[in-house]
Tab-separated table of C-alpha atoms and ligand atoms in Angstrom:
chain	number	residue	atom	x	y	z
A	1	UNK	CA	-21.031	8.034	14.761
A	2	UNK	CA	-21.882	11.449	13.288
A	3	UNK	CA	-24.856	11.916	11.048
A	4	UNK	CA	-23.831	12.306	7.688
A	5	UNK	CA	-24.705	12.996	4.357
A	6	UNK	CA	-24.437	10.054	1.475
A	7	UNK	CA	-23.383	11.031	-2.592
A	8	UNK	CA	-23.710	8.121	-4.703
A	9	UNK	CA	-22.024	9.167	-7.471
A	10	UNK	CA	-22.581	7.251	-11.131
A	11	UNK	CA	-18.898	7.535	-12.028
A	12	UNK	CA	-15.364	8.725	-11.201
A	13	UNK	CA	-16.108	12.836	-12.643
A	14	UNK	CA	-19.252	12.474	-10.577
A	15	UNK	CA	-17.304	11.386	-7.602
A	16	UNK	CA	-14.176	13.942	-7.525
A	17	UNK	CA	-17.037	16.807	-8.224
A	18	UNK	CA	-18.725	15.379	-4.938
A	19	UNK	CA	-15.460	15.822	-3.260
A	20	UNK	CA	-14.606	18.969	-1.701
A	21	UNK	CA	-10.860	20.795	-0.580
A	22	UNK	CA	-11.118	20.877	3.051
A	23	UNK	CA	-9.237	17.690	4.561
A	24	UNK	CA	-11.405	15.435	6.041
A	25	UNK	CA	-14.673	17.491	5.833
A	26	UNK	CA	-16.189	15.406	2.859
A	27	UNK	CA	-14.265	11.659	2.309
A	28	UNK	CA	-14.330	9.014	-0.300
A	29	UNK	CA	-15.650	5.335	0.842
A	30	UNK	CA	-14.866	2.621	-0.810
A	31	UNK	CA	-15.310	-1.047	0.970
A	32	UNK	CA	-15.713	0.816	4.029
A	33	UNK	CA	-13.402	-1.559	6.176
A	34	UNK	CA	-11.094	1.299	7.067
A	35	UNK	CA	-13.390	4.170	6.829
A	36	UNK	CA	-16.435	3.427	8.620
A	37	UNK	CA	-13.744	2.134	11.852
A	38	UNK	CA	-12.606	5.823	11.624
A	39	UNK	CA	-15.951	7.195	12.066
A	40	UNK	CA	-17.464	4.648	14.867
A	41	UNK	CA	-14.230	5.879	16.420
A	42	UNK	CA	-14.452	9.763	15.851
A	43	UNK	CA	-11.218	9.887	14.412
A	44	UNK	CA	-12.583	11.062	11.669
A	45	UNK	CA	-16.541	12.826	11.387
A	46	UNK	CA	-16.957	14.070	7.558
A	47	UNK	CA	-20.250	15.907	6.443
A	48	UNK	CA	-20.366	13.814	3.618
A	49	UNK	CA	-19.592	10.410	2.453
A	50	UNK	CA	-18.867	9.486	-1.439
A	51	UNK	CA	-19.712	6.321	-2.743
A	52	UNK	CA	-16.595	4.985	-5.141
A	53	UNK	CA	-18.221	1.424	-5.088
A	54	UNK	CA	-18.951	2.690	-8.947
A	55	UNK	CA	-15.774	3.222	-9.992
A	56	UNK	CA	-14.086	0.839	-12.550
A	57	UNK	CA	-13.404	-2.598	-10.684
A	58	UNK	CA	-11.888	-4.295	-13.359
A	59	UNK	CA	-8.410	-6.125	-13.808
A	60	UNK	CA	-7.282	-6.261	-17.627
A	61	UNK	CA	-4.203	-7.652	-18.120
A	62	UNK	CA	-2.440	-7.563	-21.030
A	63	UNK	CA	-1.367	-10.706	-22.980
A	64	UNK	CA	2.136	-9.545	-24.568
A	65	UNK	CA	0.708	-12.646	-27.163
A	66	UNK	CA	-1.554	-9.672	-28.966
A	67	UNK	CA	0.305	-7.196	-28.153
A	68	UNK	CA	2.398	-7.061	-31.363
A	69	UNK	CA	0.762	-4.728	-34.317
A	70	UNK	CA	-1.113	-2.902	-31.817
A	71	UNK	CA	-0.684	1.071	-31.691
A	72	UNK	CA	-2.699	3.737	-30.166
A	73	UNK	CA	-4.563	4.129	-26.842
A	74	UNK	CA	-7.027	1.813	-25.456
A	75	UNK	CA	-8.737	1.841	-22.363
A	76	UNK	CA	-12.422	2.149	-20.813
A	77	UNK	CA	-13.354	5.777	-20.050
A	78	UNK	CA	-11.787	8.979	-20.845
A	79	UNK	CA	-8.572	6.835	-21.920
A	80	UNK	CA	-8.105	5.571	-19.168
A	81	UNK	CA	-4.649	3.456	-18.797
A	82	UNK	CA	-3.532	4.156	-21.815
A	83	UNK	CA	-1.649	0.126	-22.399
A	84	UNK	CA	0.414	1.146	-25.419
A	85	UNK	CA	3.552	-0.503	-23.238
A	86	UNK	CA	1.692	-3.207	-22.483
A	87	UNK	CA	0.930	-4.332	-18.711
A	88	UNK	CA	-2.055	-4.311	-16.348
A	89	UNK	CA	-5.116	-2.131	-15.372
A	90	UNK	CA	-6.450	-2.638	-11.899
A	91	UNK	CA	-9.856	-0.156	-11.715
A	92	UNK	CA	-9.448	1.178	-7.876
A	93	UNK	CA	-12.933	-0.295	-7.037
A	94	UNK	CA	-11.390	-4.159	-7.398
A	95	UNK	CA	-12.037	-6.066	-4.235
A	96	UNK	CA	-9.324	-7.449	-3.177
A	97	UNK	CA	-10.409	-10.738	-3.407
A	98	UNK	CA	-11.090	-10.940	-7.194
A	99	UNK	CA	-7.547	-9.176	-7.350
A	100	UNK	CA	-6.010	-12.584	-5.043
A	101	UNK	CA	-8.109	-14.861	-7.174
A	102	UNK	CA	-7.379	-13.256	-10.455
A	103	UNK	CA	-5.625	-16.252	-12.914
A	104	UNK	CA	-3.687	-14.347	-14.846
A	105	UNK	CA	-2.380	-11.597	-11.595
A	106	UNK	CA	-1.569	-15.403	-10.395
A	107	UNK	CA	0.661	-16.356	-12.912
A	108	UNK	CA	2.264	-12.964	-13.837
A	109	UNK	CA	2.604	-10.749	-10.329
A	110	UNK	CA	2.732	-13.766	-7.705
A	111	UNK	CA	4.398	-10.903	-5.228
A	112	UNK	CA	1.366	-9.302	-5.150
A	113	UNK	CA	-1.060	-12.715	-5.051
A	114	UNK	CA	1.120	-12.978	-1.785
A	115	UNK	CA	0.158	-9.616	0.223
A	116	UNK	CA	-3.304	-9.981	-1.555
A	117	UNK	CA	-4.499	-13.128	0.159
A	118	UNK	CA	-2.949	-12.506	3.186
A	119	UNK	CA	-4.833	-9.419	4.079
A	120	UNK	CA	-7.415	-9.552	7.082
A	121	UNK	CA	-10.139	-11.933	6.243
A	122	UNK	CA	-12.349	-13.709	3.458
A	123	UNK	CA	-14.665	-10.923	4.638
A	124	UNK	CA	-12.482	-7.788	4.731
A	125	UNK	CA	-11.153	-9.208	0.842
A	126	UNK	CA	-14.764	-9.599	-0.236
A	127	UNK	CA	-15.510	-5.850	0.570
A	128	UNK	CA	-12.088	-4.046	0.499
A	129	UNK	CA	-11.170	-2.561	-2.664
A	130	UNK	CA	-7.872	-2.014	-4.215
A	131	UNK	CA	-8.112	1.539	-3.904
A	132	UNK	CA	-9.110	1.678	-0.104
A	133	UNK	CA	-6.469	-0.399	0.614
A	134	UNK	CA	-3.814	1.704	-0.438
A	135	UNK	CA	-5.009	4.850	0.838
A	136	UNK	CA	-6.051	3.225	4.278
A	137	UNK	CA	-4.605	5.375	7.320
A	138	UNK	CA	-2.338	4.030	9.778
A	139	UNK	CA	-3.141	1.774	12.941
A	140	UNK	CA	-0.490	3.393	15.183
A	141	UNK	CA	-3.289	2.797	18.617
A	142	UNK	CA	-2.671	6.118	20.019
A	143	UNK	CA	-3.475	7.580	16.477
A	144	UNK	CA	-6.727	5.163	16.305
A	145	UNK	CA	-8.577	6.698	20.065
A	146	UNK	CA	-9.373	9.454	20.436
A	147	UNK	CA	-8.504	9.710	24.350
A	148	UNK	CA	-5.062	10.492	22.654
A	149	UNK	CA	-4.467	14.038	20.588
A	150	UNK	CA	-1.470	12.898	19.110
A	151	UNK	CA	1.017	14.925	16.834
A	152	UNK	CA	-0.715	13.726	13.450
A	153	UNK	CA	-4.083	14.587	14.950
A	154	UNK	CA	-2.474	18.701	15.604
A	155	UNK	CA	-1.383	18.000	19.120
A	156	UNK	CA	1.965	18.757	20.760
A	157	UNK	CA	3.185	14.827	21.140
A	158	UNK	CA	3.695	11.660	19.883
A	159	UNK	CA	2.745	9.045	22.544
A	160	UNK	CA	4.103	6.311	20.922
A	161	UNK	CA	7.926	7.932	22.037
A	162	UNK	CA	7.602	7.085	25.524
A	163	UNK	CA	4.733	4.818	24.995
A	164	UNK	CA	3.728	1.423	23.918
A	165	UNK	CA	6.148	1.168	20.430
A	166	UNK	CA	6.371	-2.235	19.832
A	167	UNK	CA	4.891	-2.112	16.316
A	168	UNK	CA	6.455	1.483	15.365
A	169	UNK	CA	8.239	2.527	12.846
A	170	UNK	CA	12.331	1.612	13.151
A	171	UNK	CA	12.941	3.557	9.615
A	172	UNK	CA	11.802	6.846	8.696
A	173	UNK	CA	13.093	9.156	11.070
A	174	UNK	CA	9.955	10.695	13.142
A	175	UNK	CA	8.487	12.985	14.008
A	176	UNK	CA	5.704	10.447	14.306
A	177	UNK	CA	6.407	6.768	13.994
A	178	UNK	CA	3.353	4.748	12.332
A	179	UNK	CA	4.407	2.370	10.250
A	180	UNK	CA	2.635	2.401	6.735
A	181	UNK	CA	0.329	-0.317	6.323
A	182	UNK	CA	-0.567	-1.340	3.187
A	183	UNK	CA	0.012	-5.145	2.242
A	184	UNK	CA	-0.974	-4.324	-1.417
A	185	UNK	CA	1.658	-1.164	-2.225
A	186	UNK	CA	4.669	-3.191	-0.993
A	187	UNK	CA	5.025	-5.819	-3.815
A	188	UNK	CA	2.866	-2.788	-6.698
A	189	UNK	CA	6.014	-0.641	-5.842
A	190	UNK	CA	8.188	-3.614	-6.129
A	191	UNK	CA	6.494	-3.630	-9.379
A	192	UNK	CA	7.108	-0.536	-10.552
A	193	UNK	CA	3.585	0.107	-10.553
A	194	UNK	CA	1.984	3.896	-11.506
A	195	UNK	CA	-1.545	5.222	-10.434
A	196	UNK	CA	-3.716	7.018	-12.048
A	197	UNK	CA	-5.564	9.798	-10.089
A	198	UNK	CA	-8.408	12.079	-11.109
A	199	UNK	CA	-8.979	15.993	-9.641
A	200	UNK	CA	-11.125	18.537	-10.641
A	201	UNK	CA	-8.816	19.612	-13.675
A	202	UNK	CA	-8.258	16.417	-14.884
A	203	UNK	CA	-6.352	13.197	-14.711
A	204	UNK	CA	-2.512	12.721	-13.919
A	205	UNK	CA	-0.252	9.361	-13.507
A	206	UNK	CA	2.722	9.028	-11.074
A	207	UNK	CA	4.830	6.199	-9.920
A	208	UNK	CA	2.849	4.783	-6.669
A	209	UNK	CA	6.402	5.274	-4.718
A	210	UNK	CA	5.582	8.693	-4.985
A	211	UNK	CA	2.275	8.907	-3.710
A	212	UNK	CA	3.427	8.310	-0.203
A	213	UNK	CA	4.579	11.054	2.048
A	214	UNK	CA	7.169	10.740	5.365
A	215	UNK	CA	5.685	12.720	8.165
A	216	UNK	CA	8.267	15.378	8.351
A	217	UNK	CA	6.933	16.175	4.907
A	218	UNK	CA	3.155	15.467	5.538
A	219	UNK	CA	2.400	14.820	9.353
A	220	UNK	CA	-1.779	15.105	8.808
A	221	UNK	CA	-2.227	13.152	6.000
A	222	UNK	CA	0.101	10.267	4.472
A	223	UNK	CA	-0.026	10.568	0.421
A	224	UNK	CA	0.155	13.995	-1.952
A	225	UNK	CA	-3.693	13.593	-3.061
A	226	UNK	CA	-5.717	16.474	-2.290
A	227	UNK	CA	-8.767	16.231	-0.758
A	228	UNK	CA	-10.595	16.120	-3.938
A	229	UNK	CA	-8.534	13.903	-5.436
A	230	UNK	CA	-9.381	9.980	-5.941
A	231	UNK	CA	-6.939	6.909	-6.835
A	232	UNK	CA	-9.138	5.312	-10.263
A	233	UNK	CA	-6.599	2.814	-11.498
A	234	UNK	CA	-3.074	1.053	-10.294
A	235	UNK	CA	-0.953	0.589	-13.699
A	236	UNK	CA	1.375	-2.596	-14.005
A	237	UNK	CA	4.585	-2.861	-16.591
A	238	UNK	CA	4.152	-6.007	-17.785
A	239	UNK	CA	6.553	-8.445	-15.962
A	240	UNK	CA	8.998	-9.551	-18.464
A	241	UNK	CA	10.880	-12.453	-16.795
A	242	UNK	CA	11.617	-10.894	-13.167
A	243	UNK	CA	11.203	-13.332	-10.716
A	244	UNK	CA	9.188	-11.946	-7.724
A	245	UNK	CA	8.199	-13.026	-4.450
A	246	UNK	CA	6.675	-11.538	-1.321
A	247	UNK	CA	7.711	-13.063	2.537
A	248	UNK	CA	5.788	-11.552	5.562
A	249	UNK	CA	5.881	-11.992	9.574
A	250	UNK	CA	2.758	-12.159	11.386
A	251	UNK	CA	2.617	-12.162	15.581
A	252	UNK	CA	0.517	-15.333	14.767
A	253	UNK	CA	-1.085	-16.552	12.006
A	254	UNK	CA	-4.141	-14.306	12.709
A	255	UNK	CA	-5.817	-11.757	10.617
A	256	UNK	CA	-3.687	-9.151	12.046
A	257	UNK	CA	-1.291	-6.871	9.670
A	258	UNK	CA	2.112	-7.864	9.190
A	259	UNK	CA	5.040	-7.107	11.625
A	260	UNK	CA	7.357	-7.063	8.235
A	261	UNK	CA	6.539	-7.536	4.569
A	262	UNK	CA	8.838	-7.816	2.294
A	263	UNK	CA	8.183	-7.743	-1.718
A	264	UNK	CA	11.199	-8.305	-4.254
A	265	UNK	CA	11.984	-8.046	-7.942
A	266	UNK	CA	14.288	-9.486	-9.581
A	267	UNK	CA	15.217	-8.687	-13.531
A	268	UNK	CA	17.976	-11.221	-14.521
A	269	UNK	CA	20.052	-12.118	-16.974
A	270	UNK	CA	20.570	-16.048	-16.998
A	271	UNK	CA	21.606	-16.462	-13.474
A	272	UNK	CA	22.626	-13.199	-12.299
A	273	UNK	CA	20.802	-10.161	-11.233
A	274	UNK	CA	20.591	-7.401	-13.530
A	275	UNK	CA	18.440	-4.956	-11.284
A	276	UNK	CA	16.794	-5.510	-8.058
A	277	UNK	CA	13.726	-3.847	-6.528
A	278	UNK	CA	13.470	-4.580	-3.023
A	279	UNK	CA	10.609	-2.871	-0.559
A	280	UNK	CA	9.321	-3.294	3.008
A	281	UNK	CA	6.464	-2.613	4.241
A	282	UNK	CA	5.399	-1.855	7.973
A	283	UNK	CA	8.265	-0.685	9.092
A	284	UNK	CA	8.111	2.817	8.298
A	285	UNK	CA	5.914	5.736	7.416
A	286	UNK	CA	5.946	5.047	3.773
A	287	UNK	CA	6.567	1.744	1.916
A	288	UNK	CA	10.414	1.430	2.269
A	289	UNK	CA	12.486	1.200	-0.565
A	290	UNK	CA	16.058	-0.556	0.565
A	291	UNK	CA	17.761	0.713	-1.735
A	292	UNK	CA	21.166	-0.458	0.007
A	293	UNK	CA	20.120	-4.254	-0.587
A	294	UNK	CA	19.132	-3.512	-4.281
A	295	UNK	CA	23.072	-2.404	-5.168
A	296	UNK	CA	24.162	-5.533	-2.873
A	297	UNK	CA	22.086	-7.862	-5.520
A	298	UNK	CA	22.408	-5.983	-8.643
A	299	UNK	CA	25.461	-7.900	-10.561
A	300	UNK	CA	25.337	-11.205	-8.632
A	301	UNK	CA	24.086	-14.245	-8.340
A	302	UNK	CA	21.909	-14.778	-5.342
A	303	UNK	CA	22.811	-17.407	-2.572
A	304	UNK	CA	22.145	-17.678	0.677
A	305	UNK	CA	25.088	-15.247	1.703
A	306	UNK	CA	23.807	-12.719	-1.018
A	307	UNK	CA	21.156	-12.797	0.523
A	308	UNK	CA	22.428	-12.313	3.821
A	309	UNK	CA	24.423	-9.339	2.909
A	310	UNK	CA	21.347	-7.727	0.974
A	311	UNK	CA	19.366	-8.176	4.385
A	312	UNK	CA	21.599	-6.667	6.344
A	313	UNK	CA	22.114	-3.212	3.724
A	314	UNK	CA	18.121	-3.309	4.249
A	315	UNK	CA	18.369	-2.852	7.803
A	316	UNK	CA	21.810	-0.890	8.565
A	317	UNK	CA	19.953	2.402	8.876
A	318	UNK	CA	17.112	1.107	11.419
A	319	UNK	CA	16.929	2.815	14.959
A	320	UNK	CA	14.898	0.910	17.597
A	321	UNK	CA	12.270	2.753	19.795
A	322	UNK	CA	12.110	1.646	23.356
A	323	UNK	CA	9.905	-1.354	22.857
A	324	UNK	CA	10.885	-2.293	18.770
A	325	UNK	CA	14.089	-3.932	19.070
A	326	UNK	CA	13.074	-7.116	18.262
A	327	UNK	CA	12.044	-5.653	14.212
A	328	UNK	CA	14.825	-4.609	13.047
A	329	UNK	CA	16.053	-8.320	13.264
A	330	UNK	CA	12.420	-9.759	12.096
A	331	UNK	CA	12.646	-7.315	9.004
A	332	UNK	CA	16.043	-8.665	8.219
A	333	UNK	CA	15.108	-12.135	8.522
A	334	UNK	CA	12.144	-11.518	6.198
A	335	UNK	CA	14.516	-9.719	3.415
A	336	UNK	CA	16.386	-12.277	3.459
A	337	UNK	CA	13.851	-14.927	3.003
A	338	UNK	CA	11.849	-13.210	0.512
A	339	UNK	CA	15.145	-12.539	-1.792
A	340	UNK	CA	15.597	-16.414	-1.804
A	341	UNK	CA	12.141	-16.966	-2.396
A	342	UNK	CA	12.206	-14.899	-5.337
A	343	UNK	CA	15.470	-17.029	-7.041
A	344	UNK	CA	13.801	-19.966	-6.475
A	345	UNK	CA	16.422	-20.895	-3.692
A	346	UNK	CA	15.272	-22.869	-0.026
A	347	UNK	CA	13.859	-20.399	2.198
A	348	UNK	CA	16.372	-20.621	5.323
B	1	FAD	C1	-8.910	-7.068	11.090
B	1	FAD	C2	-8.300	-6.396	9.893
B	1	FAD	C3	-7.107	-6.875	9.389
B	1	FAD	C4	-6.509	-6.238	8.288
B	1	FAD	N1	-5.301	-6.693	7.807
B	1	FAD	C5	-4.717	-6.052	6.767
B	1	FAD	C6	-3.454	-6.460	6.237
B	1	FAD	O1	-2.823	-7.413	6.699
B	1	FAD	N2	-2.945	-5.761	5.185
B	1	FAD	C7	-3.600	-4.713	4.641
B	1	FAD	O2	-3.122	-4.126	3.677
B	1	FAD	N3	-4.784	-4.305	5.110
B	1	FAD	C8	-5.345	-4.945	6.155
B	1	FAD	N4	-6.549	-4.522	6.617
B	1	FAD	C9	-7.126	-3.295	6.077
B	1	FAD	C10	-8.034	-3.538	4.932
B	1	FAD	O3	-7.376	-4.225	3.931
B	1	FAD	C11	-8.406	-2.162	4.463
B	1	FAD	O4	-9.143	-1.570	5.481
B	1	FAD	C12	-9.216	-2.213	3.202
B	1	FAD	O5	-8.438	-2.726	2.164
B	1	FAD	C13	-9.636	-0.835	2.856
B	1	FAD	O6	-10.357	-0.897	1.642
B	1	FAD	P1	-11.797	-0.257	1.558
B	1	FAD	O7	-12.180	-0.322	0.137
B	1	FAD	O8	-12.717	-0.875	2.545
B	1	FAD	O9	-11.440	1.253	1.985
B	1	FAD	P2	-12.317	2.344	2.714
B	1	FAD	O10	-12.440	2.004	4.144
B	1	FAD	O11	-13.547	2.621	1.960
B	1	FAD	O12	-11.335	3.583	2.528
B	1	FAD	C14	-10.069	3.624	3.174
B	1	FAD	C15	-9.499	5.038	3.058
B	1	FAD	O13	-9.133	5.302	1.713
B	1	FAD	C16	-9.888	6.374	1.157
B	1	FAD	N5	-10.211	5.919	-0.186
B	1	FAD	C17	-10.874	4.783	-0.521
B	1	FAD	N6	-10.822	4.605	-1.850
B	1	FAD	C18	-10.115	5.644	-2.356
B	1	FAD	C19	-9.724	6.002	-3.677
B	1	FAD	N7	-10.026	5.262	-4.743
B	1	FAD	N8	-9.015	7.143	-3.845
B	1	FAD	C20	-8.684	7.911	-2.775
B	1	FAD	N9	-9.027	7.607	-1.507
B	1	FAD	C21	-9.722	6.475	-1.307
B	1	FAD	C22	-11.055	6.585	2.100
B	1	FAD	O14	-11.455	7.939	2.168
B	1	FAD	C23	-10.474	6.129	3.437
B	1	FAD	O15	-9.733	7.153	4.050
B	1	FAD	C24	-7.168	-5.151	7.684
B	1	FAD	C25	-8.393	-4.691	8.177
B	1	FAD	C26	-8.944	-5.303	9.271
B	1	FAD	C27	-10.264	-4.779	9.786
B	2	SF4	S1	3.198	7.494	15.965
B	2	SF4	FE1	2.133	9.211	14.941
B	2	SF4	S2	0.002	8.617	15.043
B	2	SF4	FE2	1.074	7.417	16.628
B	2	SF4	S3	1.057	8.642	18.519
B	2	SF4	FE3	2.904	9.196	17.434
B	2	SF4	S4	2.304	11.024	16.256
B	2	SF4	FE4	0.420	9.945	16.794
């Protein structure tokens, strides 16, 4: 690994003024389970490393219980997560662990308990953060050594085209084909869930959906943040009564990221579905909304061939690579299963 320089930063200001505008010259650290990989593998060689360990880390949730009287802003510093609609503050420095273990995440966002716990290890929840998690770069193995000078790393190729594809992208469209990998955004999107970033000129919110970029519109990096910009907070509506539920596929039931995740929401009105959000994740660039299977719920009640037909809207726009056939049926399957795990309804 390079030498580098280490900032450790008292707060958030402190940290963004520590960061710098050239991509990749100065980075952010959080846990360090992604970053520090990057760097033992030269993929990545910054001058400088920031400490965010010192950002907020905690989870407030809101009990709607209090919520009635209340006006005005609340929140820790500089306003931060302003609650007036009620909902839930995740600080970006959260391990993911206390975010898993979290009673009342539990009860109200069990889509998200779901991807939570199943991420890596005891030992990669203990020490990766929220924040890390969702800004963690892809695993695509060409990307990952640096033998290969792939298109995202400014060469002329993608190797994964003619290559070894069989955990690639089959949405998305190319020019490069990692698949996004964040456990964590999948069921926060489902969510609806906002972020709150912080720059040199200040603070801004935007829906987390947004933050993600396809390669044809970003190919070097994967989110809109600048380089000096830092993820301080993931914003929650409050739930209301959707019924949620998050189904992944695993090669094995190792520590190894998903071959399909699948979050849903479901807003209803007595038994039938008033609006659906439906996302996958790792099977694209970005965190895939399926929009297709959302209009296929939205006015019915679900049942097994609901479900069916949703799942199959999900997929109808896949393309296989040469080696990725077998996903675009594993990411139907896992639609599917995590609609009717979401109304309650036998998982077939
Ligand atoms: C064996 C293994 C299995 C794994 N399985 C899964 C899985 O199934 N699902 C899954 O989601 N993840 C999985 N992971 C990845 C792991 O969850 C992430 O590496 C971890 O969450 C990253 O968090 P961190 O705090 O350590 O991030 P870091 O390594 O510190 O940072 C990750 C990246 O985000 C940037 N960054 C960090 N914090 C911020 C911030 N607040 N604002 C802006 N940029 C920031 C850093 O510059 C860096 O580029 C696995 C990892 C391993 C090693
Ligand atoms: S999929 Fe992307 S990261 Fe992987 S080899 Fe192709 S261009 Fe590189």
């Amino acid at each position: 690994m390079k030498a580098f320089q280490y900032v450790n930063p008292a707060n958030e200001r402190e940290a963004v003024a520590a960061l710098g505008t050239e991509r990749n010259r100065i980075l952010p650290m959080a846990g360090g389970m992604d970053l520090l990989g990057l760097m033992k593998d030269y993929i990545v060689s910054p001058e400088r490393v920031v400490n965010l360990k010192n950002l907020d880390a905690t989870i407030t949730v809101e009990d709607p219980a209090r919520r009635s009287g209340r006006t005005g802003r609340e929140g820790g510093e500089s306003g931060v997560g302003t609650r007036e609609s009620g909902g839930t503050r995740i600080g970006a420095a959260a391990k993911l662990a206390d975010l898993a273990e979290h009673a009342e995440i539990r009860k109200l966002y069990p889509a998200l308990v779901t991807a939570a716990e199943e991420v890596g290890t005891p030992q990669i929840r203990n020490m990766g953060t929220v924040g890390g998690n969702l800004m963690q770069r892809p695993r695509c193995w060409y990307f990952r050594n640096e033998e290969f000078h792939c298109l995202k790393k400014g060469g002329s190729r993608c190797f994964a085209v003619e290559g070894e594809n069989q955990y690639h992208a089959i949405l998305g469209d190319g020019p490069c084909y990692i698949v996004h990998p964040s456990s964590l955004a999948v069921p926060l999107i489902a969510y609806g869930a906002r972020v709150r970033v912080l720059g040199p000129s200040g603070a801004r919110e935007m829906d987390l959906g947004g933050l993600y970029q396809l390669p044809n519109q970003n190919l070097y990096g994967e989110t809109v943040l600048q380089p000096n910009e830092i993820i301080t907070h993931v914003l929650l509506p409050a739930p209301g009564g959707a019924r949620s539920a998050s189904y992944d596929v695993r090669l094995k039931q190792s520590h190894d990221w998903p071959l399909a995740l699948v979050s849903v929401s479901l807003v209803m009105e007595k038994d039938t579905v008033k609006s659906a959000r439906v996302v996958m994740g790792a099977v694209a660039p970005i965190p895939w909304r399926a929009q297709g299977a959302e209009r296929v719920l939205a006015g019915k009640t679900v049942d097994e061939a609901v479900a069916v037909e949703a799942a199959a809207a999900a997929v109808a726009g896949a393309k296989a690579m040469s080696g990725n056939a077998h996903k675009i049926q594993i990411a139907r399957t896992a639609v599917k299963r995590a609609i009717l795990k979401a109304a309650g309804l036998a998982i077939v």
